[in-house]
Tab-separated table of N, CA and C in Angstrom:
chain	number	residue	atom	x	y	z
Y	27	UNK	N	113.105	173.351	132.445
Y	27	UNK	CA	112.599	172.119	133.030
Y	27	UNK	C	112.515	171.001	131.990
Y	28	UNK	N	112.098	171.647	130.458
Y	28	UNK	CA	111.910	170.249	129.768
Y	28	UNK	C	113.213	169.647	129.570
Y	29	UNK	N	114.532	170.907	129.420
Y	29	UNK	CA	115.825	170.221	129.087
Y	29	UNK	C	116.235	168.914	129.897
Y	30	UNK	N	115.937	169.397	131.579
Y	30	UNK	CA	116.453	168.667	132.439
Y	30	UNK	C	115.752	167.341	132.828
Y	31	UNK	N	114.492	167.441	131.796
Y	31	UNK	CA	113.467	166.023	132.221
Y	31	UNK	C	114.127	165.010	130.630
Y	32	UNK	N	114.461	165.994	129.549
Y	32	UNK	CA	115.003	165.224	128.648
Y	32	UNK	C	116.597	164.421	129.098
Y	33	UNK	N	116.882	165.542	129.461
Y	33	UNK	CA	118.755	165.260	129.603
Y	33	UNK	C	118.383	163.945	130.809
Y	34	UNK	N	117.935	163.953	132.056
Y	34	UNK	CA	117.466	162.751	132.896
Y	34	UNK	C	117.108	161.597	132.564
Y	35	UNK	N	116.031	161.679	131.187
Y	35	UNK	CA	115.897	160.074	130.243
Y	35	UNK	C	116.677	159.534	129.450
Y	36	UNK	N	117.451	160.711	129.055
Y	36	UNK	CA	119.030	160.727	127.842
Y	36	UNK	C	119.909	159.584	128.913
Y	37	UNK	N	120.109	160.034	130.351
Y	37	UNK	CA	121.074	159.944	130.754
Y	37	UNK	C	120.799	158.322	131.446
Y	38	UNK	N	119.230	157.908	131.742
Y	38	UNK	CA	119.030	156.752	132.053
Y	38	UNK	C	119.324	155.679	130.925
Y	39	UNK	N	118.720	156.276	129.508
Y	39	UNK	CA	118.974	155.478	129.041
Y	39	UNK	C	120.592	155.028	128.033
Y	40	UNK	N	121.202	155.796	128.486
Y	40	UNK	CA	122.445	155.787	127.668
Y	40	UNK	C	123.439	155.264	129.168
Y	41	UNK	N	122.901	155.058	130.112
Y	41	UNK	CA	123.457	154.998	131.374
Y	41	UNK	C	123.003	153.112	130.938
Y	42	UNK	N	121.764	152.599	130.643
Y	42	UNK	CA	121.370	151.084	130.538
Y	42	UNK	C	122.359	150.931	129.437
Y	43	UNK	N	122.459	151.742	128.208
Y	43	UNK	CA	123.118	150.902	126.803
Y	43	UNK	C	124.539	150.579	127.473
Y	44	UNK	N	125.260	151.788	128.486
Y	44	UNK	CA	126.362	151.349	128.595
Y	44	UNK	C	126.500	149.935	129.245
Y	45	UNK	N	125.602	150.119	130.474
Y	45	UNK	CA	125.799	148.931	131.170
Y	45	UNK	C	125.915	147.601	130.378
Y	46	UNK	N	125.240	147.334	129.571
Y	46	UNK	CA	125.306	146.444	128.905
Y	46	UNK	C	126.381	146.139	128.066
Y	47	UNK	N	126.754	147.171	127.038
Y	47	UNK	CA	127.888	147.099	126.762
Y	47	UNK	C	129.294	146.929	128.056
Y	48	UNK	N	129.468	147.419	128.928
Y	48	UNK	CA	130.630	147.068	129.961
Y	48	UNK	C	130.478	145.852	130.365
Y	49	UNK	N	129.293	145.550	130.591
Y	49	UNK	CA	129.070	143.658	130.827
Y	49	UNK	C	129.847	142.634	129.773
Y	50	UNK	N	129.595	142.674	128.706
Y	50	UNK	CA	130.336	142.272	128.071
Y	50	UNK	C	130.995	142.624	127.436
Y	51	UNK	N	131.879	143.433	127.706
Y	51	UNK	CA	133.368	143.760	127.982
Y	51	UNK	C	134.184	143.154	129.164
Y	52	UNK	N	133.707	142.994	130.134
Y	52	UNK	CA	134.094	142.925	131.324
Y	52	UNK	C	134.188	141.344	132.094
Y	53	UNK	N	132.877	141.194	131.304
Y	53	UNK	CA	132.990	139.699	131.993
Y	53	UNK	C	132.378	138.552	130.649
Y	54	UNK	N	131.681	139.118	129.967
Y	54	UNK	CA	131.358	138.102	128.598
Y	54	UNK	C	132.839	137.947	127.642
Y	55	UNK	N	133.198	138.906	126.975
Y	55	UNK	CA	133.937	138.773	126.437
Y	55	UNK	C	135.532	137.901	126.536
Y	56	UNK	N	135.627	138.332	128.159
Y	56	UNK	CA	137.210	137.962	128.681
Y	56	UNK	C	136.610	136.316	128.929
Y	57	UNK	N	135.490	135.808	129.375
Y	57	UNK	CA	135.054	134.670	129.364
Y	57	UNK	C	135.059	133.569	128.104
Y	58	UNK	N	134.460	134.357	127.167
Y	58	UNK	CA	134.300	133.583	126.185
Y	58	UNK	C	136.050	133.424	125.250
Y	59	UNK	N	136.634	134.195	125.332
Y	59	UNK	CA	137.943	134.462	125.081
Y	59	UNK	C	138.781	133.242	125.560
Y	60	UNK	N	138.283	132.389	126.385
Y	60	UNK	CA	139.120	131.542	127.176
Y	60	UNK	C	138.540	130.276	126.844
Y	61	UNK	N	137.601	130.161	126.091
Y	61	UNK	CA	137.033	129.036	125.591
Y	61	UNK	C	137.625	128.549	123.896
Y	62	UNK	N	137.076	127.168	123.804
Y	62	UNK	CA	137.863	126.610	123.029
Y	62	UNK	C	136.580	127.277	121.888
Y	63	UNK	N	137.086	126.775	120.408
Y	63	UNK	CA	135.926	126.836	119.268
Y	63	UNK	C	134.637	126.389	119.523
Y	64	UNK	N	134.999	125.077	119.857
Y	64	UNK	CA	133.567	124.307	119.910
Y	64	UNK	C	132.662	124.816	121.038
Y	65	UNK	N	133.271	125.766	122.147
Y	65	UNK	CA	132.577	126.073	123.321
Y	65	UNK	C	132.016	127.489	122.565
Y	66	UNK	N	132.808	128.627	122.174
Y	66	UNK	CA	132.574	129.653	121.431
Y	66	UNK	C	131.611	129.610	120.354
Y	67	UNK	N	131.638	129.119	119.159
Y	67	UNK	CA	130.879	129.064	118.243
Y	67	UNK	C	129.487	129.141	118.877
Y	68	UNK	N	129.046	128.169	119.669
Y	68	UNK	CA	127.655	127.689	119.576
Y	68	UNK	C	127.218	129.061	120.313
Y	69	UNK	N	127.756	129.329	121.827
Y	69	UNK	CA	127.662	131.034	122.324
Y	69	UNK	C	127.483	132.018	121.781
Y	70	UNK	N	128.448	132.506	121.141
Y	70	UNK	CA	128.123	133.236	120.118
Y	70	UNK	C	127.299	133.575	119.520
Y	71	UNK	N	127.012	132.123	118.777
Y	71	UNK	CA	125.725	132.047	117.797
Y	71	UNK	C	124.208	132.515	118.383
Y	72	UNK	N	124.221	131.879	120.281
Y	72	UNK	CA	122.855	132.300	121.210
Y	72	UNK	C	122.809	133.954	121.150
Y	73	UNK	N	124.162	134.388	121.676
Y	73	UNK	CA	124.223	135.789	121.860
Y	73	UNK	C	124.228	136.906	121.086
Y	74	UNK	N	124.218	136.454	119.581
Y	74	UNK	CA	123.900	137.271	118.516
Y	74	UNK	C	122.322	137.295	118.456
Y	75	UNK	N	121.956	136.408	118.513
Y	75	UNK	CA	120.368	136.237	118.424
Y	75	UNK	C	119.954	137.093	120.048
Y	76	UNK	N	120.179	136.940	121.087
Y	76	UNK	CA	119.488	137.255	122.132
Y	76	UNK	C	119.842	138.957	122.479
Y	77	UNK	N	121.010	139.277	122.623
Y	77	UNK	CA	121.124	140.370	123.185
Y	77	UNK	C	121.028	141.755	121.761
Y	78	UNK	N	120.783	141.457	120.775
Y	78	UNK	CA	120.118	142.459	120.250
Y	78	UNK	C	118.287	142.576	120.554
Y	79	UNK	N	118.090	141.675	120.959
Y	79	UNK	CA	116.116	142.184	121.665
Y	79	UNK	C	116.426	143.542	122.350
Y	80	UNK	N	117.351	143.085	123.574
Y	80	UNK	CA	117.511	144.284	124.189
Y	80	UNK	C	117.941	146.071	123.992
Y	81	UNK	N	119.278	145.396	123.702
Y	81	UNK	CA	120.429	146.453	122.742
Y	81	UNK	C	119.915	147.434	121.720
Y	82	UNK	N	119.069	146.618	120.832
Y	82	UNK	CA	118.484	147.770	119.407
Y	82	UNK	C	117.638	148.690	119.769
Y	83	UNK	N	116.694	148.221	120.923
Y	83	UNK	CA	115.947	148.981	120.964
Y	83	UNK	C	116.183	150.083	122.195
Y	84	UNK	N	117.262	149.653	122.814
Y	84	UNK	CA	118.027	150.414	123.481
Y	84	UNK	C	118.396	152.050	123.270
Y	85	UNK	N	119.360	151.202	122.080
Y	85	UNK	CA	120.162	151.940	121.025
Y	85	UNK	C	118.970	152.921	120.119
Y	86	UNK	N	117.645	152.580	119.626
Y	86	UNK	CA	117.297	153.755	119.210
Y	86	UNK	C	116.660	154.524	120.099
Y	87	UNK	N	115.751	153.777	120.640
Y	87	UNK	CA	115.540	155.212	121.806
Y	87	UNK	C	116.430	156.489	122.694
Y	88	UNK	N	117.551	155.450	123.248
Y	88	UNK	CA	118.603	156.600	123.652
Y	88	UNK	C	118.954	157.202	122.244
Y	89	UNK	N	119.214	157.006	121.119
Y	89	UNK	CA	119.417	158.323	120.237
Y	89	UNK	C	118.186	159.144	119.838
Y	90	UNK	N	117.137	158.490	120.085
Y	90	UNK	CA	116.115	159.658	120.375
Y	90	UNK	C	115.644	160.741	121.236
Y	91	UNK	N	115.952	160.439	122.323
Y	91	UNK	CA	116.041	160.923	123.918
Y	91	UNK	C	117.171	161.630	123.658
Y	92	UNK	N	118.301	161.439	123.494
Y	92	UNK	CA	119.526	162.264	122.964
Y	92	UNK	C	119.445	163.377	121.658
Y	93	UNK	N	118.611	163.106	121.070
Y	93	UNK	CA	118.374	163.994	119.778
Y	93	UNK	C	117.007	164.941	120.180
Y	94	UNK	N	116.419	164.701	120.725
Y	94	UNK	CA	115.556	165.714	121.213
Y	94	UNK	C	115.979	166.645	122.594
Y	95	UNK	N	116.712	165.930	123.216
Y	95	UNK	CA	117.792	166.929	124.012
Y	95	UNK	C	118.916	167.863	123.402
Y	96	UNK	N	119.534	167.502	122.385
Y	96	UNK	CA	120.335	168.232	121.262
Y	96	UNK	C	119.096	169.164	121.574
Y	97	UNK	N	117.708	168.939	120.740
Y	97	UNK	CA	116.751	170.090	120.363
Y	97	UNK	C	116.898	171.074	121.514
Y	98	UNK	N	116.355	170.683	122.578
Y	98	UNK	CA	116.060	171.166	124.096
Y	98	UNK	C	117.041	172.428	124.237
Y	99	UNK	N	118.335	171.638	124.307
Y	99	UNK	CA	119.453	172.498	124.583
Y	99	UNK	C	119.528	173.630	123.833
Y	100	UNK	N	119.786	173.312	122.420
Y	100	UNK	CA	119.809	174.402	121.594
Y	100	UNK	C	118.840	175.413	121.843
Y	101	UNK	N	117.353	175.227	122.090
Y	101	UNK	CA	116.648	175.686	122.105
Y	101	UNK	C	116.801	176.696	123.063
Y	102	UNK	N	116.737	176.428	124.764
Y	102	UNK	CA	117.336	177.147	125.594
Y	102	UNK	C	117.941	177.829	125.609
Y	103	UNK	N	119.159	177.834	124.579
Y	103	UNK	CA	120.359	178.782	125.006
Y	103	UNK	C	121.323	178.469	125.691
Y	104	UNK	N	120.985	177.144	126.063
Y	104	UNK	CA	122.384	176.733	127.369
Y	104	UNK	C	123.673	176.290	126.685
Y	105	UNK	N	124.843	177.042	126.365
Y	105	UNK	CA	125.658	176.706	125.147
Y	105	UNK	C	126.449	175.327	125.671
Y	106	UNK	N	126.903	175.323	127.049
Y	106	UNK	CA	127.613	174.093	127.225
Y	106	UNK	C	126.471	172.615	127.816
Y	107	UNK	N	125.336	172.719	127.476
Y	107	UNK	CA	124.221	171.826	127.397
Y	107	UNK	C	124.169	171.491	126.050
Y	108	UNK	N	124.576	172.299	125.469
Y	108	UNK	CA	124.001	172.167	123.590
Y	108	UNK	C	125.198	171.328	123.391
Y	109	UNK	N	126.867	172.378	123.630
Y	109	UNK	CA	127.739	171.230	123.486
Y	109	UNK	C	127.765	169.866	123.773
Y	110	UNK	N	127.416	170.042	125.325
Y	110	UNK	CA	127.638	168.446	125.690
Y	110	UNK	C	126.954	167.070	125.035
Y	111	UNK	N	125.582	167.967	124.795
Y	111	UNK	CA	124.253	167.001	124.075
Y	111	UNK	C	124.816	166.651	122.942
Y	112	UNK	N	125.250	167.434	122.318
Y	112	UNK	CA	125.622	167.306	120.628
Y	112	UNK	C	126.618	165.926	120.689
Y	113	UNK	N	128.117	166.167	121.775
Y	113	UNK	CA	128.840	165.320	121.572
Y	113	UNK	C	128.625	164.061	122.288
Y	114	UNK	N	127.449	163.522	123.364
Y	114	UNK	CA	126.646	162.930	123.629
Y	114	UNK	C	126.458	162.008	122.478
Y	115	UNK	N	125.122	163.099	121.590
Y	115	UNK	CA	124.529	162.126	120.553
Y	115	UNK	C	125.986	161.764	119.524
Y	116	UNK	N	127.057	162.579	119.105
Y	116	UNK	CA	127.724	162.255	118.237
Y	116	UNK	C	129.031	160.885	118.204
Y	117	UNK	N	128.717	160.268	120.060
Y	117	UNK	CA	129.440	159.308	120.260
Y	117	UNK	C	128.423	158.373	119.924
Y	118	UNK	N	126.825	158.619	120.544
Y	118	UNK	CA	126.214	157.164	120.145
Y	118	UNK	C	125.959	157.137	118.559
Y	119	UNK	N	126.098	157.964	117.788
Y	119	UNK	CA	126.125	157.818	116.431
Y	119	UNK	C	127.594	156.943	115.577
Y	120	UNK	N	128.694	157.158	116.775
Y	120	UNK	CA	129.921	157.010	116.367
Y	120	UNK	C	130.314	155.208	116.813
Y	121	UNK	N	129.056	154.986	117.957
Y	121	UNK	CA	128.514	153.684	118.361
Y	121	UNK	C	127.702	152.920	117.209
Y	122	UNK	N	127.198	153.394	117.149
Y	122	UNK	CA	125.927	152.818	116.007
Y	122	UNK	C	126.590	152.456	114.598
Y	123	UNK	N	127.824	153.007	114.026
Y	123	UNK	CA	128.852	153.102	113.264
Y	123	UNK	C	129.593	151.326	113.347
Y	124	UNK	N	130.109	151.723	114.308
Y	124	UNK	CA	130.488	150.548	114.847
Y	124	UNK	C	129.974	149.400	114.646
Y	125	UNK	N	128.845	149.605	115.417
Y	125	UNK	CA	127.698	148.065	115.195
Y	125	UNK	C	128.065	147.357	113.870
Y	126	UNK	N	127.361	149.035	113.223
Y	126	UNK	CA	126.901	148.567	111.427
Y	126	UNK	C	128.011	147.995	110.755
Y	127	UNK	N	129.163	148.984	110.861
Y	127	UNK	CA	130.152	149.001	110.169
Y	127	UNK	C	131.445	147.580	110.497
Y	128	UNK	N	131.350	147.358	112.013
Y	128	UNK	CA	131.971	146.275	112.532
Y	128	UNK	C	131.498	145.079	112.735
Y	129	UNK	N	130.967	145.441	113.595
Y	129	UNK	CA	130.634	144.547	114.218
Y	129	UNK	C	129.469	143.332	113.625
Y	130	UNK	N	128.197	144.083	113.181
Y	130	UNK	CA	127.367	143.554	112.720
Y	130	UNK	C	128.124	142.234	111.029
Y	131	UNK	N	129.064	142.940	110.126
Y	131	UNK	CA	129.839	142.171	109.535
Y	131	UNK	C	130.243	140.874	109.649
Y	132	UNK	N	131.011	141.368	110.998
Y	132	UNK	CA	131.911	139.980	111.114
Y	132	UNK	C	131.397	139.114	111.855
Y	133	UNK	N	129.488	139.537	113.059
Y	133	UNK	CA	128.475	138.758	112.994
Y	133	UNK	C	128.184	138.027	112.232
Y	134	UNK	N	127.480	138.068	111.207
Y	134	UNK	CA	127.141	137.694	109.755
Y	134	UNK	C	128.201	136.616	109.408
Y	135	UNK	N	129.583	136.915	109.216
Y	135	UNK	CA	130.747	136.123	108.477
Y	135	UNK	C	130.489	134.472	109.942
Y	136	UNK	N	130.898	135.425	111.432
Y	136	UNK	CA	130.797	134.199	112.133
Y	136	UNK	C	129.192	132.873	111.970
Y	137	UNK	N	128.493	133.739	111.795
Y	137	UNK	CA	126.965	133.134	111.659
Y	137	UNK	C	127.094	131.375	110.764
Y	138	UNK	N	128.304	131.764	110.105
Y	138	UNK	CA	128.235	130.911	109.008
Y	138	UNK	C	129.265	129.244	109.901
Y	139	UNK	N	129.609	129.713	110.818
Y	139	UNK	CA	130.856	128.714	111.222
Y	139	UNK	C	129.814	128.257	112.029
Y	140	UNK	N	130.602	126.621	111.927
Y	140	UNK	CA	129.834	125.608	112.245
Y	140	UNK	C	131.266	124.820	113.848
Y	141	UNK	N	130.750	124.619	114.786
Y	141	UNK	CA	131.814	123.654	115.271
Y	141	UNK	C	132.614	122.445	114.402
Y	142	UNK	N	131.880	122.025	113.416
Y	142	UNK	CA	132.184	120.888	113.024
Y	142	UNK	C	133.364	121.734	111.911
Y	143	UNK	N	133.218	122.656	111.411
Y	143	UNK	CA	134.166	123.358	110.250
Y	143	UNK	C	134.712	124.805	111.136
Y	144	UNK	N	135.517	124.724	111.886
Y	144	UNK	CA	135.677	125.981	112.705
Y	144	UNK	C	136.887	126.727	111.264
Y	145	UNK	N	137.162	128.079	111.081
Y	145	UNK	CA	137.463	128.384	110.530
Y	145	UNK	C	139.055	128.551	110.925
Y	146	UNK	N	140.445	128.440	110.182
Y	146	UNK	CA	141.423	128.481	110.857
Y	146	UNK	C	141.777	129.783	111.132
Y	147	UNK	N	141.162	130.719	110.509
Y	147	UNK	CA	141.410	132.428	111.166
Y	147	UNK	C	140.651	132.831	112.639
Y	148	UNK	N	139.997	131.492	113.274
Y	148	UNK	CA	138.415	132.010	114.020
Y	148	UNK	C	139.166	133.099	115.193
Y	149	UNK	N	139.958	132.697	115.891
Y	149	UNK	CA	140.552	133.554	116.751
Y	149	UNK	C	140.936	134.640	116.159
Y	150	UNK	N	141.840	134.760	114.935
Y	150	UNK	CA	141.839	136.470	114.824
Y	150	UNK	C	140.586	137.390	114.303
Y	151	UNK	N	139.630	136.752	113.815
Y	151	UNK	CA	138.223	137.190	113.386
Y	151	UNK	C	138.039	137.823	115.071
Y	152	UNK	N	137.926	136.700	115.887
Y	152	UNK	CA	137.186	137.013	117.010
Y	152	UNK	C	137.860	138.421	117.904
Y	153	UNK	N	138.765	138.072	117.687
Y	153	UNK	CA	139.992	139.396	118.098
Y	153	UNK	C	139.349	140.943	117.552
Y	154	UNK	N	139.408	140.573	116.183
Y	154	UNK	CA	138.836	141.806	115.269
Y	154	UNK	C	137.703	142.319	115.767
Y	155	UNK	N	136.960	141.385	115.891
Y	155	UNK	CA	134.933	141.627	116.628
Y	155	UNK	C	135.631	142.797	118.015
Y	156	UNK	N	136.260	141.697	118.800
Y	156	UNK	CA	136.302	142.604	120.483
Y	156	UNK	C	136.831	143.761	120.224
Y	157	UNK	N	137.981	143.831	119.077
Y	157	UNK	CA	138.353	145.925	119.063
Y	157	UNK	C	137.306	146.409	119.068
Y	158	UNK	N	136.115	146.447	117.855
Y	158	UNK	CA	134.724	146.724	117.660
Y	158	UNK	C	134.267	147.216	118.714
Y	159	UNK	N	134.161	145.534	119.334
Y	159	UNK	CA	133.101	146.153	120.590
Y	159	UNK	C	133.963	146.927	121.825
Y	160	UNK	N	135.466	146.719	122.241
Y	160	UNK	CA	136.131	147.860	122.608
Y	160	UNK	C	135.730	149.385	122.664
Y	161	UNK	N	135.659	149.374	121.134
Y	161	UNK	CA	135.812	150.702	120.417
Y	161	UNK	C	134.485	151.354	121.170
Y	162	UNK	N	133.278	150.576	121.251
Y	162	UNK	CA	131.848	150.833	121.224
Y	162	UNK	C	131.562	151.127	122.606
Y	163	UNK	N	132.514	150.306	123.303
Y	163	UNK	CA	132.352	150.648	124.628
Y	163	UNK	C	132.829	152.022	125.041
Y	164	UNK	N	133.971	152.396	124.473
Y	164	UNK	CA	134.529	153.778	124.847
Y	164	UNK	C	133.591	155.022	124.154
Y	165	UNK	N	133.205	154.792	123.021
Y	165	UNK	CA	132.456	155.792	122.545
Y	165	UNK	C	131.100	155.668	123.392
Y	166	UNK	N	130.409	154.981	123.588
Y	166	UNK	CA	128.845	155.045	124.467
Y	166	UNK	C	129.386	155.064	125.808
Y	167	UNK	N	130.723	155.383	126.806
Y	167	UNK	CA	131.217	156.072	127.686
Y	167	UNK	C	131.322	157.321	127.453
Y	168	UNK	N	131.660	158.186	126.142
Y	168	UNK	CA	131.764	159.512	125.872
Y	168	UNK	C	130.716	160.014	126.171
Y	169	UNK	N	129.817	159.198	125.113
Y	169	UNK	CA	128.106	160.144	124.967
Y	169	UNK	C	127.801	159.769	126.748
Y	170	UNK	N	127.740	158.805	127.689
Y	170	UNK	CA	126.998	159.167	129.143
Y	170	UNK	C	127.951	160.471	129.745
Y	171	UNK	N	128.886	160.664	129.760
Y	171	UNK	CA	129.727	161.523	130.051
Y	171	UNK	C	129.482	162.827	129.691
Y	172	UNK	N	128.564	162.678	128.294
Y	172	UNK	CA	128.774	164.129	127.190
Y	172	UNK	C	126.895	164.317	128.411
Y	173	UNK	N	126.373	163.018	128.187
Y	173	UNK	CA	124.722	163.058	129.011
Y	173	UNK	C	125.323	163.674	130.626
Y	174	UNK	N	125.990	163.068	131.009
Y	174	UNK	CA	125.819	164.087	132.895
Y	174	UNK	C	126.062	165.229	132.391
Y	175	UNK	N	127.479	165.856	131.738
Y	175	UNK	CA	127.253	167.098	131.471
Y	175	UNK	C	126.140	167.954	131.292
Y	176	UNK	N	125.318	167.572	130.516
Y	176	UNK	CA	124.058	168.026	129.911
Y	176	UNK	C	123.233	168.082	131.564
Y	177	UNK	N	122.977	166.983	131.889
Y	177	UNK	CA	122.021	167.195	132.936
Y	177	UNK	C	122.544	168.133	133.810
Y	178	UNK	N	123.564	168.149	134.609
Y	178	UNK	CA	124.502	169.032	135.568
Y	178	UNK	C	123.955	170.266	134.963
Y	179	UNK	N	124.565	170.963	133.851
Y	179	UNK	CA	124.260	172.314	132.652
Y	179	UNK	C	122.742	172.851	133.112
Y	180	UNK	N	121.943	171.429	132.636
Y	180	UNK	CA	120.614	172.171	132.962
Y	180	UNK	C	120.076	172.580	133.841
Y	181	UNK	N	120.640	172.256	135.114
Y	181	UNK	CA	120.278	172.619	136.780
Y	181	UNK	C	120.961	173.463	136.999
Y	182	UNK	N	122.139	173.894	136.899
Y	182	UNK	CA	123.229	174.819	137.228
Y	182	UNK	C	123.291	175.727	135.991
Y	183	UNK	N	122.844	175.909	134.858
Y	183	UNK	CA	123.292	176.803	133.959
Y	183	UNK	C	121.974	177.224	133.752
Y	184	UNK	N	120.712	177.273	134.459
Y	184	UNK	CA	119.360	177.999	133.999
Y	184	UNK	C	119.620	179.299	133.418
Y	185	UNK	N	119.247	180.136	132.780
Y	185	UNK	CA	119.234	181.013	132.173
Y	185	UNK	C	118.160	182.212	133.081
């Protein structure tokens, strides 16, 4: 029972990080993509500041909820619960990678551009950012994927 009350909060909340991430993928990104510098820059600049309130704290709780389900599982015995959990948490870790390693960077580099001095690389910078967040989107699709498994496991694989 505790697996399946963990794997259920794992799965809500890695079910919200995605959403958010597919949002902008889906409709922020291809939007802002179609805008000029001077429309981009200043966006940007709001949406770096605003949607990490949400996102971070997103992002650690679902790897907490996910890492104490790792525990759960293991604990149980349920081997394809343990699997699934593991590769679950090991996509949002492979997410969190991303952030740090990508994304958050070339945040920082854009932070600095001004409309008035747009940079002449800004479009392939910006290009570079969306693989990132691409990338981030497919991996925090793995881990909800690796999360139903887990939940399914724990109802159907009781011991």
């Amino acid at each position: 029972m505790v697996l399946f009350v963990l794997s259920l909060g794992s799965l809500f909340l890695v079910s919200l990080l995605l959403g958010v991430h597919l949002f902008g993928q889906v409709s922020l990104n291809p939007a802002l993509r179609a805008q000029s510098a001077g429309t981009y820059i200043p966006v940007k600049h709001a949406l770096d500041i605003s949607a990490p309130r949400l996102a971070k704290p997103l992002m650690q709780v679902g790897l907490l909820a996910v890492s104490a389900t790792v525990v759960a599982a293991a604990i149980s015995g349920q081997a394809l619960a343990t699997i699934a959990s593991v590769v679950s948490l090991a996509a949002l870790i492979a997410t969190l990678v991303a952030i740090l390693r990508g994304d958050l960077p070339i945040n920082r580099r854009m932070s600095a551009w001004t409309v008035a001095d747009v940079p002449s690389d800004w479009e392939k910078v910006r290009a570079q950012w969306e693989r990132y967040f691409a990338f981030r989107v497919g991996t925090n699709a793995a881990a909800l994927a690796g999360t139903v498994v887990t939940a399914v496991a724990s109802v159907y694989l009781r011991s």
